[in-house]
Coordinates of C-alpha atoms in Angstrom, one line a residue:
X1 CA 0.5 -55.4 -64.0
X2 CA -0.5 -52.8 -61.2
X3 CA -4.0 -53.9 -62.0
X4 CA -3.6 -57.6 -61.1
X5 CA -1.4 -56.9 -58.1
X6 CA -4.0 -54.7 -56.8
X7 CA -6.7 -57.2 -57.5
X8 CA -4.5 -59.8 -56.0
X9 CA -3.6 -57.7 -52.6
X10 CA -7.6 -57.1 -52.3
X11 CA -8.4 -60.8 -52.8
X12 CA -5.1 -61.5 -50.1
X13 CA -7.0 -58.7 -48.1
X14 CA -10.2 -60.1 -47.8
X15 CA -9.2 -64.0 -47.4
X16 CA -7.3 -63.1 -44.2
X17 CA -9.7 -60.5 -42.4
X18 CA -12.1 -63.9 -43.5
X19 CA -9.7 -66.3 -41.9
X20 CA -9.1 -64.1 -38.9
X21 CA -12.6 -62.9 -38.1
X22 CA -12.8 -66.4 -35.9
X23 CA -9.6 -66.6 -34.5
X24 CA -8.2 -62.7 -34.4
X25 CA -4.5 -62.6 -33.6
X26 CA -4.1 -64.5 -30.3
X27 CA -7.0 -67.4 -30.8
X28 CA -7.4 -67.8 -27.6
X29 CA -10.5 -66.0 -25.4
X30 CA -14.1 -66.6 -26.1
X31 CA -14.0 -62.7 -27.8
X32 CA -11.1 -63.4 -29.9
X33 CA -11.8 -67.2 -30.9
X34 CA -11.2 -70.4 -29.6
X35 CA -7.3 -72.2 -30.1
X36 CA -9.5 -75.2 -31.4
X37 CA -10.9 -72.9 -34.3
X38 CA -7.1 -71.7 -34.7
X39 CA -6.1 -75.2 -35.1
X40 CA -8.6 -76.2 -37.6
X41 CA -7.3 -73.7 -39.8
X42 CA -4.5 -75.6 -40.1
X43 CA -4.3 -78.9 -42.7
X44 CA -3.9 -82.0 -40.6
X45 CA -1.0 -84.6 -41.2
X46 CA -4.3 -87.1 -42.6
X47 CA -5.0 -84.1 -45.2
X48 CA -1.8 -83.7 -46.3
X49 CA 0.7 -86.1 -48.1
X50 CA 3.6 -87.5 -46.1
X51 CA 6.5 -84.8 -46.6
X52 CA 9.8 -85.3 -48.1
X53 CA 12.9 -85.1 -46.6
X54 CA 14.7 -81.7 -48.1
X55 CA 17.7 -82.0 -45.9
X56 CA 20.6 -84.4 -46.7
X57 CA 22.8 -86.2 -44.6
X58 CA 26.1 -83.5 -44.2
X59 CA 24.5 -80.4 -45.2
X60 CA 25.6 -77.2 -42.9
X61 CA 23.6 -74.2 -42.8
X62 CA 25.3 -71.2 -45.4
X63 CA 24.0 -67.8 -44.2
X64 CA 24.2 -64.8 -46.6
X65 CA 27.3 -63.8 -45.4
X66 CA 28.8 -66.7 -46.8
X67 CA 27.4 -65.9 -50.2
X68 CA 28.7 -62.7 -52.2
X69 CA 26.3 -60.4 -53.1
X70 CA 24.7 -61.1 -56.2
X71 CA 21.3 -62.3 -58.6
X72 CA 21.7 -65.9 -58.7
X73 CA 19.0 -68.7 -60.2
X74 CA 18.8 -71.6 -57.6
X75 CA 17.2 -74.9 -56.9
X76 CA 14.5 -74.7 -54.1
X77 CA 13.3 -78.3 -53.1
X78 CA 10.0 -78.6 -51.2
X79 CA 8.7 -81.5 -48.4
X80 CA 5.9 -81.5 -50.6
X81 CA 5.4 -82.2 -54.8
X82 CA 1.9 -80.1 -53.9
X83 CA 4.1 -77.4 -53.5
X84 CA 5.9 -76.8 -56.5
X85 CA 8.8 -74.1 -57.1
X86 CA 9.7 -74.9 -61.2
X87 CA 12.3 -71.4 -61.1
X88 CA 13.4 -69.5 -58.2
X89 CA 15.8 -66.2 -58.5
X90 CA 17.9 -65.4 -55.0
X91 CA 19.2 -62.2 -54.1
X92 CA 21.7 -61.6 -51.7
X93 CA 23.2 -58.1 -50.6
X94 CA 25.1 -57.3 -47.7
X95 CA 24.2 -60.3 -45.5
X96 CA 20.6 -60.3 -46.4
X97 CA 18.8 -62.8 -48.8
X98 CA 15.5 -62.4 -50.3
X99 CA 14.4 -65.2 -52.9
X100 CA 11.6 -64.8 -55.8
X101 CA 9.6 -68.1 -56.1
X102 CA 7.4 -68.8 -59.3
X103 CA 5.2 -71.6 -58.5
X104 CA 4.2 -74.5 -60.6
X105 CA 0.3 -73.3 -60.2
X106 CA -2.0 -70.9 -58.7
X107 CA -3.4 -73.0 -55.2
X108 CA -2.1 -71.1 -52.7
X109 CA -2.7 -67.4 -52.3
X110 CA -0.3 -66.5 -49.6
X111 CA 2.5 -68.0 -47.7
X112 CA 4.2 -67.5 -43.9
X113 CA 7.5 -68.3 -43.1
X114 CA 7.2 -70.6 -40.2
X115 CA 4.8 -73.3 -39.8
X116 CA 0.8 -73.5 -39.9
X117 CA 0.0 -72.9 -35.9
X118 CA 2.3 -69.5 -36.3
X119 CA 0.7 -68.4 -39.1
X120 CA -3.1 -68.7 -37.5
X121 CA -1.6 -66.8 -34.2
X122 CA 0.4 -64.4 -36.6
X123 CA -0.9 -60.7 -37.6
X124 CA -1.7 -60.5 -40.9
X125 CA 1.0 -58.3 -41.9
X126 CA 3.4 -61.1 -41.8
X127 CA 1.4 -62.9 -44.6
X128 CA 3.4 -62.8 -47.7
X129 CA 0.8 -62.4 -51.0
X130 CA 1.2 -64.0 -54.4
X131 CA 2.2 -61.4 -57.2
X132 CA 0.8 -62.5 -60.6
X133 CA 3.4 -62.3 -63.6
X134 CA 2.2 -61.3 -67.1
X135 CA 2.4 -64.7 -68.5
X136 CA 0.0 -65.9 -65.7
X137 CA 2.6 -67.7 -63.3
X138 CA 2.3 -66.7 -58.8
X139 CA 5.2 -65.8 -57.7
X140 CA 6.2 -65.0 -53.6
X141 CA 9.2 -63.1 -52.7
X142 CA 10.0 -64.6 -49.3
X143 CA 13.1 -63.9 -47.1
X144 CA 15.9 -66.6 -47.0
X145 CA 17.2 -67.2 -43.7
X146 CA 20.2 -69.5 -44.7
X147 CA 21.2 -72.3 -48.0
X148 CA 21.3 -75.6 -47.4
X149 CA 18.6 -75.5 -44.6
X150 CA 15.3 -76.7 -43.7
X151 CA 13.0 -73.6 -43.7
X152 CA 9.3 -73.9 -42.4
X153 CA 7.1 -72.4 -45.0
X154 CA 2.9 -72.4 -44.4
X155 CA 1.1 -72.0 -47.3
X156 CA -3.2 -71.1 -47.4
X157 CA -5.1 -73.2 -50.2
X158 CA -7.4 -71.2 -52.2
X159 CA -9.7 -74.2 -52.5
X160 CA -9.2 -75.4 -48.9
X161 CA -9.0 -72.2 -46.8
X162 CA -6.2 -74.1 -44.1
X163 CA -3.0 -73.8 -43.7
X164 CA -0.4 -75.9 -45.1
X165 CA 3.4 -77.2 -43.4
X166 CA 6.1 -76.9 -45.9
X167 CA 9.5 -77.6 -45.8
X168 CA 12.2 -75.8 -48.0
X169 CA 15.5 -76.0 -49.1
X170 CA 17.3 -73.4 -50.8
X171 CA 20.4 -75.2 -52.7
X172 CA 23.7 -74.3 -52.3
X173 CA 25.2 -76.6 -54.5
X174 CA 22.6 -75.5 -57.7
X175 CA 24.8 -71.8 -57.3
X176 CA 28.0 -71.0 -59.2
X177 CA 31.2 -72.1 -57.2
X178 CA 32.5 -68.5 -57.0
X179 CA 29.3 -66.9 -55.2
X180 CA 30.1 -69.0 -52.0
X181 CA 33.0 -67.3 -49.7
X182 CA 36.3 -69.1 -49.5
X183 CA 35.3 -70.0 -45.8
X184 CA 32.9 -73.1 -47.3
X185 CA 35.1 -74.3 -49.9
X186 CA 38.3 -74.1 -51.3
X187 CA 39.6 -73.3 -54.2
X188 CA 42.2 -74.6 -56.5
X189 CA 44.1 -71.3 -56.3
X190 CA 43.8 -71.1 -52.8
X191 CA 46.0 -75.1 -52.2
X192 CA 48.7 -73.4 -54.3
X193 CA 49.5 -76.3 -55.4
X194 CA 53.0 -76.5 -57.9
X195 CA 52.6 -77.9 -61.3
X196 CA 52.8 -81.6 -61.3
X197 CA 51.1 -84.7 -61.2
X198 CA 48.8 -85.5 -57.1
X199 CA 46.1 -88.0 -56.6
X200 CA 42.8 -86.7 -54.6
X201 CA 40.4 -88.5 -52.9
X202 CA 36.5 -87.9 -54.8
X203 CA 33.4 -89.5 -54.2
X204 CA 30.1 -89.1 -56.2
X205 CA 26.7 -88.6 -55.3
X206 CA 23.4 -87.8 -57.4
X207 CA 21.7 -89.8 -60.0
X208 CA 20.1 -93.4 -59.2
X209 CA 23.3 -94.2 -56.6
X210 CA 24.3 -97.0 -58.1
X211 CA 27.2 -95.4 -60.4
X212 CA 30.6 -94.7 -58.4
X213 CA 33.8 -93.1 -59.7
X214 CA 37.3 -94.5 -58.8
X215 CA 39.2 -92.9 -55.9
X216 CA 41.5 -91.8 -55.6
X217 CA 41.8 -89.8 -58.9
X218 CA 44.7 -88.3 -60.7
X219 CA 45.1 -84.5 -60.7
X220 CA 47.1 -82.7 -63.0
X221 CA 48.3 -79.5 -62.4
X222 CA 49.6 -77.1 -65.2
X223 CA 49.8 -73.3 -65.0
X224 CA 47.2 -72.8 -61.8
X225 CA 44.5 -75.5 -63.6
X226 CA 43.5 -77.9 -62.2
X227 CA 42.4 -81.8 -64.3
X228 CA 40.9 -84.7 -62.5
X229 CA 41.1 -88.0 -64.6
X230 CA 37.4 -89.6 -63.8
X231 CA 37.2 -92.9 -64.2
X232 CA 33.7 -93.9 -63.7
X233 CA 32.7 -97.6 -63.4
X234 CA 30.7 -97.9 -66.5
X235 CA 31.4 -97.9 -69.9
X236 CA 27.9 -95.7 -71.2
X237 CA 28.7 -92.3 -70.6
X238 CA 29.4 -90.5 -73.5
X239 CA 29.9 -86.8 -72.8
X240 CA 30.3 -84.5 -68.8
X241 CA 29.2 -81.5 -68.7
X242 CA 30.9 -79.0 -66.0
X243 CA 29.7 -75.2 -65.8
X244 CA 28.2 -75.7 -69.4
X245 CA 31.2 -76.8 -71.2
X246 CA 31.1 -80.6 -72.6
X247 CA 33.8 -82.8 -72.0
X248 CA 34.2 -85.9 -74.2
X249 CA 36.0 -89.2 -72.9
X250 CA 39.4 -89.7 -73.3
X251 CA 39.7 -93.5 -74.4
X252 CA 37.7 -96.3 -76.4
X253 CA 37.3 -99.2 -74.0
X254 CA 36.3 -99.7 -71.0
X255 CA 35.1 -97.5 -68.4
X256 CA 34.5 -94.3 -69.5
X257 CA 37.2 -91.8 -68.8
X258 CA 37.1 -88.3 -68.7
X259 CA 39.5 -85.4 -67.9
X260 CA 37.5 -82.4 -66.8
X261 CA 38.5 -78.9 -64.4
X262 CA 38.4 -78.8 -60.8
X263 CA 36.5 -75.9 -59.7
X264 CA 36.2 -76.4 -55.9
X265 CA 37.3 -78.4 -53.1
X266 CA 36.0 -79.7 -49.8
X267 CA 32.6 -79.1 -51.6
X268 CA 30.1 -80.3 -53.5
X269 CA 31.3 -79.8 -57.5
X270 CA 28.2 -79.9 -59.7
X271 CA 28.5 -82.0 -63.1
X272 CA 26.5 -83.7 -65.6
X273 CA 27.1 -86.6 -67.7
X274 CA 24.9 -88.0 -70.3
X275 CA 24.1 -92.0 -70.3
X276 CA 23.3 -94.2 -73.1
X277 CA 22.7 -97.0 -71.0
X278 CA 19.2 -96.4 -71.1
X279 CA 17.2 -97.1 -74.1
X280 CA 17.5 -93.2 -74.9
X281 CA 20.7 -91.0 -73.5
X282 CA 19.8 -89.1 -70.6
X283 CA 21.6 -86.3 -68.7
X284 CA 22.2 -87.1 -65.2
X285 CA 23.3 -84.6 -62.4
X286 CA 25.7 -85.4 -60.3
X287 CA 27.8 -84.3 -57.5
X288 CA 31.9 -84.6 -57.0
X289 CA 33.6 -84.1 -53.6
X290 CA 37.5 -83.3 -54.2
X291 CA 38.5 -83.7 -50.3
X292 CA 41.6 -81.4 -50.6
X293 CA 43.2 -83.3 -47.1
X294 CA 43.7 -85.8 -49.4
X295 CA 46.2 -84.6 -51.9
X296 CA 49.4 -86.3 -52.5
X297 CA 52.1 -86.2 -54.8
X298 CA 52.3 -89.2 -57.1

């Protein structure tokens, strides 16, 4: 292993002094380089495919501070499908969050957090290098400077030599409910709610769009848990999934029904449910909002 990272710091090593042998640091004066050479370091918007949009309508920065300190796997989405993240492993301590990505392939040999025109003007201390694991896969260890935001990543193709923009999205919603402080959501314990029988307004999101839930749903509350019926409007859902555990419907006809725990309020709730409407069944995330204002006594 300390073989191939020191095989990979020496190729990182001699790529940049490559890259900034034209430019140097500033890119600017006739003994440093020319800002036109620093530019065509940097991948065009004709070279590159048009970028996704990572940030949804609603979403609210979530610095570490909001996050308790822990090892947590989490859903990175990127701007672009050439820029693939299949697993990423966050770290947060104290404030701080760090995030190990293990990329879908071996293109790019180093990343920069910002965007492509930084990274040509930037030292070359702020590059980050790929580390190679033992199974083959790159992996960058980048900092994390808040969830549920758009961060500018730049990443150099081996095969290219530019720079390439990058948009990322570290996903608060893909963490467990209980790593995110009770300032962002709220919990069932925190409503204090007395045993009995409410109604709550919920929406869904995720999947295809087209398959809604009814609202407002019946909660029942029984020794500090809390149940949502879920009526969804569709009959070919056979089994929900929330935090691993598998809930099966509660009725025969119609629209399937389901009676499954409220984890969190006034925040995205992350569930599955599996479709046969398809010609095989397919498990389908999903999202339920549980807007706590909402709650009345039935």
């Amino acid at each position: 292993m300390a073989n191939i990272k020191l095989r990979s710091a020496a190729m990182t090593a001699v790529l940049v002094l490559s890259l900034l042998s034209g430019c140097g640091t500033g890119g600017t004066s006739a003994e440093t380089g020319s800002a036109d050479t620093a530019s065509s370091q940097v991948a065009s918007a004709e070279e590159m495919a048009a970028p996704e949009e990572v940030v949804e309508e609603g979403m609210e920065p979530i610095p570490g501070d909001q996050v308790k300190n822990g090892v947590y796997d989490i859903i990175v989405d990127s701007s672009s499908r050439m820029f693939h993240i299949t697993k990423c492993e966050l770290t947060v301590k104290d404030g701080s969050m760090t995030a190990v990505m293990t990329m879908g392939g071996t293109g790019y040999l180093y990343v920069f957090m910002g965007t492509g025109e930084q990274a040509v003007q930037a030292d070359e201390s702020e590059y980050i290098g790929f580390e190679q694991t033992g199974s083959g896969e790159h992996t960058f260890t980048v900092p994390v400077e808040a969830l549920d935001k758009g961060i500018s990543c730049a990443a150099f193709s081996r095969n290219k030599k530019k720079w390439y923009d990058r948009t990322l999205l570290f996903r608060a919603d893909s963490l467990p409910t209980d790593a995110l402080s009770e300032e962002i959501r709220t919990t069932p314990e925190s409503l204090q709610l007395q045993d009995g029988t409410y109604t709550v307004e919920v929406t869904l999101t995720g999947g295809s769009g087209r398959a809604t839930v009814s609202s407002p749903a019946e909660l029942v509350v029984a020794d500090g848990t809390v149940t949502a019926r879920l009526v969804w409007s569709s009959p070919n859902y056979d089994y929900m999934k929330v935090d691993g555990v598998q809930y099966n419907p509660v009725n025969t006809e119609g629209n399937a029904t389901f009676d499954i725990p409220v984890t969190v309020f006034d925040y995205k709730m992350p569930v599955s449910a599996d479709t046969t409407a398809m010609s095989t069944p397919h498990e389908i995330e999903y999202f339920l909002y549980f807007d706590s204002s909402t709650i009345k006594a039935k």
